Short mmCIF file of C-alpha atoms and ligand atoms in Angstrom, two decimals:
data_model
loop_
_atom_site.label_atom_id
_atom_site.label_comp_id
_atom_site.label_asym_id
_atom_site.label_seq_id
_atom_site.Cartn_x
_atom_site.Cartn_y
_atom_site.Cartn_z
CA MET A 1077 84.23 101.51 50.51
CA GLU A 1078 87.86 101.12 51.51
CA ARG A 1079 89.88 99.09 48.97
CA ILE A 1080 92.68 97.14 50.58
CA ALA A 1081 95.90 96.46 48.70
CA ASN A 1082 98.61 93.85 48.98
CA TYR A 1083 102.01 95.07 50.17
CA ILE A 1084 104.68 93.63 47.90
CA ALA A 1085 108.24 94.85 47.32
CA GLY A 1086 107.54 98.02 49.28
CA GLU A 1087 104.47 99.00 47.21
CA LEU A 1088 100.73 98.80 47.74
CA VAL A 1089 99.51 96.77 44.78
CA GLU A 1090 96.33 95.24 43.42
CA PRO A 1091 96.05 91.46 43.28
CA ALA A 1092 97.19 90.28 39.83
CA GLY A 1093 93.78 88.81 39.05
CA SER A 1094 91.98 92.00 40.25
CA SER A 1095 89.72 89.80 42.33
CA TYR A 1096 88.42 91.07 45.70
CA LEU A 1097 86.56 89.71 48.72
CA GLU A 1098 83.96 91.74 50.60
CA SER A 1099 84.98 92.38 54.17
CA ILE A 1100 81.94 92.45 56.44
CA GLU A 1101 81.65 94.62 59.54
CA PRO A 1102 80.34 92.19 62.20
CA ALA A 1103 78.44 94.87 64.11
CA THR A 1104 76.33 95.78 61.08
CA GLY A 1105 76.48 92.73 58.81
CA LYS A 1106 77.37 95.09 55.95
CA ALA A 1107 80.41 95.16 53.69
CA HIS A 1108 82.84 97.89 54.75
CA ALA A 1109 85.94 97.08 52.72
CA LEU A 1110 87.22 95.09 49.76
CA ALA A 1111 90.26 92.92 50.31
CA PRO A 1112 92.42 91.23 47.65
CA ASP A 1113 91.45 87.65 46.91
CA SER A 1114 95.06 86.82 46.10
CA ASP A 1115 96.21 83.66 44.40
CA ALA A 1116 99.42 81.67 44.04
CA GLY A 1117 100.75 84.24 41.54
CA ASP A 1118 100.51 87.06 44.10
CA VAL A 1119 102.17 84.86 46.70
CA ASP A 1120 104.92 84.08 44.22
CA SER A 1121 105.57 87.80 43.62
CA ALA A 1122 105.68 88.43 47.38
CA VAL A 1123 108.05 85.53 48.01
CA ALA A 1124 110.29 86.70 45.13
CA ALA A 1125 110.44 90.19 46.69
CA ALA A 1126 111.24 88.72 50.10
CA ALA A 1127 113.93 86.44 48.66
CA GLU A 1128 115.55 89.34 46.84
CA ALA A 1129 115.53 91.51 49.97
CA PHE A 1130 116.90 88.76 52.21
CA PRO A 1131 120.69 89.00 51.70
CA ALA A 1132 120.84 92.75 52.36
CA TRP A 1133 118.42 92.61 55.31
CA ALA A 1134 120.27 89.68 56.90
CA ALA A 1135 123.51 91.66 56.55
CA THR A 1136 122.01 94.84 58.02
CA PRO A 1137 123.52 95.50 61.48
CA ALA A 1138 121.20 94.56 64.34
CA GLU A 1139 121.25 98.14 65.56
CA GLU A 1140 119.79 99.39 62.27
CA ARG A 1141 117.16 96.66 62.11
CA SER A 1142 116.30 97.53 65.67
CA LYS A 1143 115.90 101.25 64.87
CA LEU A 1144 113.53 100.52 61.98
CA LEU A 1145 111.37 98.20 64.05
CA LEU A 1146 111.27 100.72 66.89
CA ARG A 1147 110.12 103.32 64.37
CA ILE A 1148 107.25 101.02 63.37
CA ALA A 1149 106.33 100.62 67.07
CA GLU A 1150 106.34 104.40 67.44
CA LEU A 1151 104.09 104.83 64.40
CA ILE A 1152 101.65 102.24 65.74
CA GLU A 1153 101.49 104.20 68.99
CA GLN A 1154 100.98 107.49 67.14
CA ASN A 1155 98.15 105.92 65.13
CA LEU A 1156 96.59 104.12 68.06
CA GLU A 1157 93.12 105.59 67.69
CA ALA A 1158 92.85 104.95 63.93
CA LEU A 1159 94.12 101.40 64.38
CA ALA A 1160 91.77 100.72 67.29
CA GLN A 1161 88.84 101.92 65.19
CA ALA A 1162 89.88 99.70 62.30
CA GLU A 1163 90.32 96.73 64.62
CA SER A 1164 86.96 97.24 66.27
CA ARG A 1165 85.18 97.72 62.94
CA ASP A 1166 86.83 94.66 61.45
CA THR A 1167 86.32 92.26 64.38
CA GLY A 1168 83.26 93.51 66.30
CA LYS A 1169 85.27 93.81 69.51
CA PRO A 1170 84.68 96.71 71.90
CA ILE A 1171 86.84 99.63 70.89
CA THR A 1172 88.04 100.04 74.47
CA LEU A 1173 89.55 96.54 74.27
CA ALA A 1174 91.30 97.34 70.99
CA ARG A 1175 92.66 100.58 72.50
CA ARG A 1176 93.76 99.02 75.76
CA VAL A 1177 95.04 95.63 74.60
CA ASP A 1178 95.35 94.86 70.90
CA ILE A 1179 97.05 97.95 69.54
CA PRO A 1180 99.42 98.65 72.47
CA ARG A 1181 100.45 95.01 72.36
CA ALA A 1182 101.21 95.25 68.63
CA ALA A 1183 103.60 98.14 69.40
CA ALA A 1184 105.04 96.19 72.34
CA ASN A 1185 105.75 93.21 70.08
CA PHE A 1186 107.95 95.39 67.85
CA ARG A 1187 109.65 97.07 70.81
CA PHE A 1188 110.32 93.78 72.55
CA PHE A 1189 112.04 92.06 69.63
CA ALA A 1190 113.72 95.24 68.37
CA THR A 1191 115.54 95.52 71.68
CA ALA A 1192 115.99 91.78 72.30
CA ILE A 1193 118.33 91.49 69.30
CA LEU A 1194 120.65 94.07 70.87
CA HIS A 1195 121.33 91.68 73.74
CA GLU A 1196 122.09 88.51 71.83
CA LYS A 1197 124.78 86.17 73.03
CA SER A 1198 126.12 82.92 71.67
CA GLU A 1199 127.26 79.74 73.38
CA LEU A 1200 130.76 78.32 73.48
CA HIS A 1201 131.57 74.74 74.45
CA ALA A 1202 135.21 73.93 75.15
CA THR A 1203 135.88 70.23 74.35
CA ASP A 1204 138.47 69.14 76.90
CA HIS A 1205 141.68 70.74 75.65
CA ALA A 1206 141.02 69.77 72.05
CA ALA A 1207 138.60 72.22 70.51
CA LEU A 1208 136.39 75.24 70.95
CA ASN A 1209 132.82 74.99 69.67
CA TYR A 1210 130.78 78.07 69.19
CA THR A 1211 127.26 78.43 67.90
CA LEU A 1212 126.30 80.94 65.25
CA ARG A 1213 122.62 81.65 64.71
CA ARG A 1214 121.69 82.72 61.18
CA PRO A 1215 118.28 83.86 59.89
CA ARG A 1216 116.42 81.13 58.02
CA GLY A 1217 115.46 83.14 54.90
CA VAL A 1218 111.88 83.85 53.85
CA ALA A 1219 109.35 83.20 56.61
CA GLY A 1220 105.65 82.57 55.97
CA LEU A 1221 103.45 84.07 58.70
CA ILE A 1222 99.76 83.15 58.87
CA SER A 1223 97.42 84.59 61.47
CA PRO A 1224 93.75 84.35 62.58
CA TRP A 1225 90.96 86.90 62.99
CA ASN A 1226 90.46 87.13 66.74
CA LEU A 1227 93.41 89.37 67.69
CA PRO A 1228 94.45 90.36 64.18
CA LEU A 1229 97.20 92.93 64.66
CA TYR A 1230 98.37 91.56 68.02
CA LEU A 1231 99.02 88.06 66.67
CA PHE A 1232 100.28 89.13 63.23
CA THR A 1233 102.94 91.41 64.74
CA TRP A 1234 103.85 88.73 67.32
CA LYS A 1235 105.18 86.81 64.30
CA ILE A 1236 106.40 89.68 62.10
CA ALA A 1237 108.53 91.36 64.78
CA PRO A 1238 110.76 88.37 65.71
CA ALA A 1239 111.03 87.22 62.09
CA LEU A 1240 112.29 90.61 60.89
CA ALA A 1241 114.34 91.39 64.00
CA THR A 1242 116.43 88.25 63.52
CA GLY A 1243 117.20 89.15 59.88
CA ASN A 1244 114.61 87.13 58.02
CA THR A 1245 112.36 88.60 55.39
CA ALA A 1246 108.72 87.61 55.45
CA VAL A 1247 105.46 87.15 53.64
CA GLY A 1248 102.50 87.53 55.97
CA LYS A 1249 98.95 86.42 55.31
CA PRO A 1250 96.42 87.88 57.71
CA SER A 1251 92.97 86.33 58.09
CA GLU A 1252 90.66 87.14 55.18
CA VAL A 1253 87.98 87.82 57.79
CA THR A 1254 89.86 90.78 59.30
CA PRO A 1255 92.24 92.39 56.79
CA LEU A 1256 92.06 96.07 57.84
CA THR A 1257 94.77 96.46 60.48
CA ALA A 1258 97.30 94.52 58.42
CA PHE A 1259 96.67 96.98 55.58
CA HIS A 1260 97.27 99.90 57.97
CA LEU A 1261 100.46 98.20 59.09
CA SER A 1262 101.66 98.03 55.45
CA LYS A 1263 101.31 101.80 55.21
CA LEU A 1264 103.15 102.33 58.50
CA CYS A 1265 106.02 100.11 57.30
CA ILE A 1266 106.35 102.26 54.18
CA GLU A 1267 106.29 105.41 56.34
CA ALA A 1268 108.93 103.94 58.66
CA GLY A 1269 111.25 103.35 55.69
CA LEU A 1270 111.38 99.57 55.93
CA PRO A 1271 113.37 98.47 52.85
CA PRO A 1272 111.20 97.05 50.04
CA GLY A 1273 110.59 93.31 50.25
CA VAL A 1274 111.60 92.90 53.89
CA LEU A 1275 107.94 92.50 54.83
CA ASN A 1276 105.26 91.61 52.28
CA ILE A 1277 101.59 91.20 53.11
CA VAL A 1278 99.32 89.17 50.86
CA HIS A 1279 95.58 89.17 51.58
CA GLY A 1280 93.34 86.30 50.60
CA ARG A 1281 91.73 83.05 51.54
CA GLY A 1282 93.42 80.27 53.47
CA GLY A 1283 92.89 77.58 50.87
CA ASP A 1284 94.36 79.79 48.11
CA ALA A 1285 96.89 82.38 49.28
CA GLY A 1286 97.55 80.60 52.59
CA ALA A 1287 98.10 77.17 51.06
CA ALA A 1288 100.30 78.66 48.31
CA LEU A 1289 102.48 80.31 50.94
CA VAL A 1290 102.88 77.06 52.89
CA ALA A 1291 103.72 75.14 49.71
CA HIS A 1292 106.16 77.69 48.27
CA PRO A 1293 109.62 76.12 47.89
CA LYS A 1294 111.42 79.35 48.85
CA VAL A 1295 109.57 79.71 52.16
CA THR A 1296 111.73 77.95 54.73
CA ALA A 1297 109.79 78.55 57.95
CA ILE A 1298 106.06 78.72 58.64
CA SER A 1299 104.63 80.29 61.75
CA PHE A 1300 100.90 79.64 61.96
CA THR A 1301 98.21 80.58 64.48
CA GLY A 1302 94.67 79.37 63.95
CA GLY A 1303 92.41 76.35 64.27
CA THR A 1304 93.64 72.83 65.01
CA LYS A 1305 92.16 71.41 61.79
CA THR A 1306 93.96 74.02 59.67
CA GLY A 1307 97.14 73.37 61.65
CA ALA A 1308 96.94 69.69 60.74
CA ALA A 1309 96.52 70.53 57.04
CA ILE A 1310 99.52 72.86 57.18
CA ALA A 1311 101.65 70.28 58.99
CA LYS A 1312 100.77 67.73 56.31
CA ALA A 1313 101.69 70.10 53.48
CA ALA A 1314 104.91 71.33 55.11
CA ALA A 1315 106.31 68.04 56.44
CA PRO A 1316 107.59 66.54 53.14
CA LYS A 1317 109.27 69.85 52.37
CA PHE A 1318 111.06 69.83 55.76
CA LYS A 1319 110.03 73.36 56.68
CA LYS A 1320 110.57 74.71 60.15
CA LEU A 1321 107.08 74.82 61.65
CA SER A 1322 105.40 76.52 64.59
CA LEU A 1323 101.69 75.83 65.16
CA GLU A 1324 99.61 77.73 67.72
CA LEU A 1325 96.18 76.12 67.71
CA GLY A 1326 92.88 75.77 69.56
CA GLY A 1327 92.09 75.36 73.24
CA LYS A 1328 89.46 74.29 75.75
CA ASN A 1329 90.99 75.87 78.78
CA PRO A 1330 90.06 74.81 82.32
CA ASN A 1331 89.61 77.41 85.03
CA ILE A 1332 89.89 75.62 88.38
CA ILE A 1333 88.50 77.36 91.45
CA PHE A 1334 89.24 75.88 94.88
CA ALA A 1335 86.98 76.77 97.80
CA ASP A 1336 89.79 78.58 99.65
CA ALA A 1337 90.29 81.10 96.81
CA ASP A 1338 89.64 84.80 97.13
CA MET A 1339 86.15 84.12 95.82
CA ASP A 1340 85.03 87.57 94.67
CA LEU A 1341 88.19 87.94 92.62
CA ALA A 1342 87.99 84.38 91.24
CA ILE A 1343 84.38 84.88 90.13
CA ALA A 1344 85.02 88.26 88.52
CA GLU A 1345 88.10 86.98 86.70
CA ALA A 1346 86.41 83.71 85.67
CA ALA A 1347 83.71 85.80 83.96
CA ARG A 1348 86.33 88.05 82.36
CA ALA A 1349 88.30 84.99 81.21
CA ALA A 1350 85.14 83.50 79.69
CA PHE A 1351 83.73 86.53 77.89
CA THR A 1352 86.52 88.95 76.94
CA ASN A 1353 86.44 89.58 73.19
CA GLN A 1354 83.10 87.70 73.14
CA GLY A 1355 84.97 84.56 74.24
CA GLN A 1356 87.02 84.62 71.05
CA ILE A 1357 90.48 84.38 72.58
CA CYS A 1358 92.37 81.10 72.39
CA LEU A 1359 93.27 81.62 76.07
CA CYS A 1360 89.70 82.09 77.30
CA GLY A 1361 88.68 79.92 80.25
CA SER A 1362 85.74 78.10 78.69
CA ARG A 1363 85.40 75.36 81.34
CA ILE A 1364 85.02 76.50 84.93
CA LEU A 1365 85.66 73.69 87.43
CA VAL A 1366 84.70 74.52 91.02
CA GLU A 1367 85.25 72.72 94.32
CA ARG A 1368 81.87 71.36 95.44
CA SER A 1369 81.41 73.61 98.49
CA ALA A 1370 81.84 76.80 96.41
CA TYR A 1371 79.82 75.64 93.40
CA GLU A 1372 76.53 77.50 94.01
CA ARG A 1373 78.31 80.74 94.80
CA VAL A 1374 80.40 80.59 91.64
CA VAL A 1375 77.44 79.65 89.44
CA GLU A 1376 75.42 82.55 90.82
CA GLY A 1377 78.33 85.01 90.55
CA VAL A 1378 79.36 84.12 87.00
CA ALA A 1379 75.74 84.14 85.78
CA LYS A 1380 75.24 87.56 87.36
CA ALA A 1381 78.41 88.88 85.73
CA ALA A 1382 77.35 87.44 82.35
CA LYS A 1383 73.95 89.14 82.54
CA SER A 1384 75.41 92.46 83.58
CA LEU A 1385 77.85 92.87 80.67
CA VAL A 1386 76.84 95.81 78.50
CA ILE A 1387 76.14 94.50 75.00
CA GLY A 1388 76.54 97.34 72.56
CA ASP A 1389 77.85 98.90 69.39
CA PRO A 1390 81.56 97.98 69.42
CA MET A 1391 82.45 101.53 68.40
CA GLU A 1392 80.99 102.99 71.60
CA ASP A 1393 83.12 103.42 74.71
CA SER A 1394 80.44 102.04 77.03
CA THR A 1395 80.31 98.66 75.25
CA GLN A 1396 81.72 95.67 77.10
CA HIS A 1397 80.44 92.90 74.82
CA GLY A 1398 80.45 93.44 71.06
CA ALA A 1399 79.54 91.35 68.03
CA LEU A 1400 80.79 87.90 67.05
CA VAL A 1401 83.14 88.00 64.11
CA SER A 1402 80.87 86.64 61.36
CA ARG A 1403 77.47 85.19 60.55
CA GLU A 1404 79.04 81.72 60.17
CA HIS A 1405 80.64 82.02 63.58
CA LEU A 1406 77.39 83.21 65.17
CA GLU A 1407 75.62 80.18 63.70
CA LYS A 1408 78.39 77.89 64.93
CA VAL A 1409 77.97 79.26 68.47
CA GLU A 1410 74.19 78.85 68.26
CA THR A 1411 74.59 75.23 67.16
CA ALA A 1412 77.01 74.61 70.04
CA VAL A 1413 74.51 75.95 72.59
CA GLU A 1414 71.74 73.81 71.05
CA LEU A 1415 74.03 70.81 71.44
CA ALA A 1416 74.67 71.75 75.09
CA ARG A 1417 70.89 71.72 75.66
CA GLU A 1418 70.51 68.36 73.88
CA GLU A 1419 73.28 66.96 76.06
CA GLY A 1420 71.27 67.86 79.15
CA GLY A 1421 72.89 71.18 80.03
CA THR A 1422 70.96 73.95 81.75
CA VAL A 1423 71.43 77.40 80.27
CA ILE A 1424 71.35 79.78 83.24
CA ALA A 1425 72.38 82.93 81.37
CA GLY A 1426 72.23 83.92 77.72
CA GLY A 1427 71.67 81.08 75.28
CA GLU A 1428 70.29 83.31 72.56
CA ARG A 1429 71.08 86.13 70.15
CA ALA A 1430 71.03 89.61 71.64
CA PRO A 1431 68.90 92.31 70.01
CA ALA A 1432 70.74 94.95 68.01
CA PRO A 1433 71.90 97.70 70.37
CA ASN A 1434 71.08 100.50 67.91
CA GLU A 1435 69.85 101.10 64.38
CA ARG A 1436 73.33 101.07 62.87
CA CYS A 1437 73.84 97.55 64.21
CA ALA A 1438 70.50 96.15 62.99
CA GLY A 1439 72.20 93.40 60.93
CA GLY A 1440 74.96 92.64 63.46
CA TYR A 1441 76.01 89.31 64.95
CA PHE A 1442 75.27 89.75 68.66
CA TYR A 1443 75.04 86.81 71.05
CA ARG A 1444 74.50 86.99 74.80
CA PRO A 1445 77.21 85.84 77.22
CA THR A 1446 76.08 82.30 78.01
CA VAL A 1447 76.54 80.08 81.06
CA VAL A 1448 75.73 76.35 80.98
CA THR A 1449 75.68 74.01 83.97
CA GLY A 1450 74.93 70.35 84.56
CA LEU A 1451 77.04 68.74 81.84
CA GLY A 1452 79.08 65.56 82.33
CA ALA A 1453 82.77 65.36 81.47
CA ASP A 1454 82.06 63.20 78.41
CA CYS A 1455 79.79 65.71 76.66
CA ARG A 1456 80.99 67.20 73.41
CA THR A 1457 80.25 70.65 74.86
CA GLU A 1458 82.89 70.00 77.52
CA ARG A 1459 85.42 68.79 74.97
CA GLU A 1460 85.10 70.73 71.75
CA GLU A 1461 86.29 74.28 71.27
CA ILE A 1462 83.39 76.72 70.78
CA PHE A 1463 85.48 79.91 70.64
CA GLY A 1464 82.53 82.10 71.58
CA PRO A 1465 80.85 83.63 74.64
CA VAL A 1466 79.88 80.27 76.16
CA VAL A 1467 81.22 78.89 79.43
CA THR A 1468 80.34 75.69 81.27
CA ILE A 1469 80.53 75.27 85.05
CA SER A 1470 80.95 71.90 86.79
CA SER A 1471 81.98 70.81 90.28
CA PHE A 1472 84.69 68.52 91.64
CA GLU A 1473 85.24 66.86 95.02
CA ASN A 1474 89.01 66.97 95.40
CA GLU A 1475 92.30 68.00 93.83
CA ASP A 1476 92.85 64.73 91.95
CA GLU A 1477 89.42 64.94 90.36
CA ALA A 1478 90.02 68.60 89.42
CA ILE A 1479 93.25 67.72 87.65
CA ALA A 1480 91.78 64.67 85.91
CA ARG A 1481 88.88 66.76 84.66
CA ALA A 1482 91.14 69.64 83.59
CA ASN A 1483 93.35 67.26 81.59
CA ASP A 1484 90.46 65.33 80.06
CA THR A 1485 90.67 67.13 76.71
CA VAL A 1486 92.67 66.85 73.52
CA TYR A 1487 93.82 70.44 74.01
CA GLY A 1488 96.44 71.91 76.32
CA LEU A 1489 96.89 75.61 75.76
CA ALA A 1490 96.18 77.49 79.00
CA SER A 1491 94.74 76.88 82.46
CA MET A 1492 93.89 78.92 85.53
CA VAL A 1493 94.00 77.93 89.20
CA TRP A 1494 92.44 79.94 92.01
CA THR A 1495 93.61 79.06 95.53
CA ASN A 1496 95.34 80.63 98.52
CA ASP A 1497 97.16 77.39 99.33
CA LEU A 1498 100.67 77.99 97.98
CA ARG A 1499 101.75 74.36 98.02
CA ARG A 1500 98.62 73.27 96.23
CA ALA A 1501 99.08 75.98 93.59
CA HIS A 1502 102.53 74.65 92.69
CA ARG A 1503 101.40 71.03 92.88
CA VAL A 1504 98.44 71.56 90.56
CA ALA A 1505 100.43 73.75 88.15
CA GLU A 1506 102.97 70.95 87.78
CA ARG A 1507 100.30 68.34 86.96
CA ILE A 1508 98.13 70.28 84.51
CA GLU A 1509 98.79 69.57 80.85
CA SER A 1510 98.97 73.04 79.34
CA GLY A 1511 101.52 75.48 77.95
CA ILE A 1512 100.72 78.12 80.55
CA VAL A 1513 99.16 77.93 84.01
CA TRP A 1514 97.92 81.15 85.54
CA ILE A 1515 97.70 81.10 89.34
CA ASN A 1516 95.22 83.63 90.74
CA CYS A 1517 95.26 85.63 87.49
CA TRP A 1518 94.41 85.47 83.80
CA MET A 1519 96.06 86.94 80.68
CA LEU A 1520 99.03 88.35 82.55
CA ARG A 1521 101.73 88.02 79.92
CA ASP A 1522 105.46 88.56 80.12
CA LEU A 1523 106.78 88.59 76.56
CA ARG A 1524 110.02 86.90 77.65
CA THR A 1525 108.24 83.67 78.56
CA PRO A 1526 107.63 80.77 76.17
CA PHE A 1527 104.12 80.77 74.75
CA GLY A 1528 102.25 77.88 73.16
CA GLY A 1529 100.33 74.69 73.74
CA VAL A 1530 100.68 70.95 74.19
CA LYS A 1531 98.61 68.11 72.72
CA LYS A 1532 96.31 69.40 69.95
CA SER A 1533 96.92 73.02 70.96
CA GLY A 1534 100.07 73.02 68.90
CA VAL A 1535 103.76 72.40 68.54
CA GLY A 1536 106.57 74.85 69.05
CA ARG A 1537 106.64 77.94 71.21
CA GLU A 1538 106.56 81.65 70.54
CA GLY A 1539 107.74 84.47 72.78
CA GLY A 1540 111.16 85.62 73.98
CA GLU A 1541 114.08 83.27 73.38
CA GLU A 1542 111.80 80.69 71.77
CA ALA A 1543 110.86 83.03 68.93
CA LEU A 1544 114.44 84.18 68.42
CA ARG A 1545 115.45 80.53 68.15
CA PHE A 1546 112.57 79.57 65.89
CA PHE A 1547 113.53 82.16 63.32
CA THR A 1548 117.26 81.38 63.38
CA GLU A 1549 119.24 78.32 62.32
CA PRO A 1550 122.02 77.26 64.71
CA LYS A 1551 125.40 76.45 63.19
CA ASN A 1552 128.16 74.80 65.17
CA VAL A 1553 131.71 75.93 64.38
CA CYS A 1554 134.31 73.58 65.81
CA VAL A 1555 137.86 74.98 66.00
CA LYS A 1556 140.72 72.58 66.77
CA MET A 1557 143.03 73.97 69.44
P1 NAD B 198 91.66 79.30 60.81
O1 NAD B 198 92.51 78.11 61.06
O2 NAD B 198 90.40 79.12 60.07
O3 NAD B 198 92.48 80.42 60.00
C1 NAD B 198 93.70 80.93 60.46
C2 NAD B 198 94.50 81.44 59.29
O4 NAD B 198 94.87 80.33 58.47
C3 NAD B 198 93.75 82.39 58.37
O5 NAD B 198 94.63 83.38 57.91
C4 NAD B 198 93.33 81.49 57.21
O6 NAD B 198 93.12 82.17 56.01
C5 NAD B 198 94.52 80.56 57.12
N1 NAD B 198 94.28 79.27 56.48
C6 NAD B 198 93.13 78.56 56.43
N2 NAD B 198 93.31 77.41 55.75
C7 NAD B 198 94.61 77.40 55.36
C8 NAD B 198 95.42 76.46 54.62
N3 NAD B 198 94.92 75.33 54.17
N4 NAD B 198 96.71 76.77 54.43
C9 NAD B 198 97.24 77.91 54.92
N5 NAD B 198 96.53 78.83 55.60
C10 NAD B 198 95.23 78.57 55.83
O7 NAD B 198 91.43 79.95 62.23
P2 NAD B 198 90.51 81.20 62.60
O8 NAD B 198 89.09 80.78 62.52
O9 NAD B 198 90.98 82.38 61.84
O10 NAD B 198 90.90 81.43 64.14
C11 NAD B 198 90.29 80.78 65.21
C12 NAD B 198 91.14 79.65 65.73
O11 NAD B 198 92.45 80.13 66.03
C13 NAD B 198 90.62 79.05 67.02
O12 NAD B 198 90.69 77.66 66.95
C14 NAD B 198 91.57 79.58 68.07
O13 NAD B 198 91.70 78.78 69.23
C15 NAD B 198 92.85 79.64 67.30
N6 NAD B 198 93.80 80.57 67.92
C16 NAD B 198 94.90 80.06 68.55
C17 NAD B 198 95.80 80.92 69.18
C18 NAD B 198 97.03 80.39 69.88
O14 NAD B 198 97.89 81.19 70.20
N7 NAD B 198 97.13 79.10 70.14
C19 NAD B 198 95.57 82.29 69.14
C20 NAD B 198 94.43 82.77 68.49
C21 NAD B 198 93.55 81.91 67.88
#
């Protein structure tokens, strides 16, 4: 069984307490790796290494930092197949998805920020004829980066790349559920020649290693992606220490389909938005809202798409729908579907575990893509994040009702609108409460744009300028003329 190590001060090291957690392969239900169950002592060593490396890394010319990060991107690309296999084994996602999306995006994250820092500019404000004010942006110091299990390498590198590019050093804590790709990344950083201590990766549980990282006095900025409840706990721990905080949290994203939309495309994409990665993407469209006259067609189309997805061994190329990430998560999804039934919903596709696709996967966590109709706006199923392959479909009469229904949630991460009416598209986009609105598309991402949520989907933004600003402290220099 593969034994994962922490990455501290440029070395792969055992956790100080020699304690390990079994990492379970979701497709088989069997342990496939051992990951460090690190504690506050390990976090302390990692933070000390990062703090020691900070002055030299912050003083390293942007061009050199850029070259090193580009080298890491290159190595990720060269190791795409091995990383995709690790990602698929660790998460249960179809390997084709890992190959096409997760791993290329991890490389793109490094490329994007490695080149962005070569084009930095600073502002100057001339105060009448009295003074010139310019703004210097300095790295904040040691950043704490905490990521979830659903897109492990994609989201981890989305934090690591801007933190390092801007001259910070970092301690990252990947999800204990999916530690493999972060371990591979440690090895690639060593191969790339990243100076010791610039990036440190500590594996372990949220309540132990994660909480210790948030609480550490030398960690000045925390970038967190995960559940809303965890985000609240982190905000509470970080607030009295005045740490810079970015929280990317849960969602319950509406997918609004107007009757004038290109219906075949809207249906196909609504199904893709609901079930990609077994519905375990924070941006998944888990509530489909359809204009009354198109309702039956959409219900029929999405149910048909759900039933036709090929459920299989995630490691096989033909698989479109893999395993859920863990037994606990499978049980959570089952409970959510039971609740949907109790609330009066009709399950028109799925609603049960799927049989194992082969002998290897006999103990795996497979659940059918599930479509539920007939639920009122007040139901818990319509309001609470399930984060699994479950989508609800409801109808609306007019634009105002669609917007009211879309906004009737504590979350506000993403939304989708399908229409061919240009004016309506802009009107609705303006009124929906979410960090991103996709018009006639889903998951099209430009890394320059701000990314994040409103309401209980988080505070702060990642992506492009926003990330460069998050990881740097502005300083005003006022020069009397
Ligand atoms: P989670 O909140 O359970 O865990 C996320 C990370 O936080 C893990 O590394 C975990 O170990 C750590 N953690 C847990 N408790 C902690 C604590 N007290 N202090 C510090 N760290 C702690 O989330 P998850 O189950 O891994 O991921 C699923 C959730 O993530 C969903 O709610 C999903 O919507 C959300 N998510 C959001 C985005 C986004 O961009 N907004 C992206 C992906 C996932």
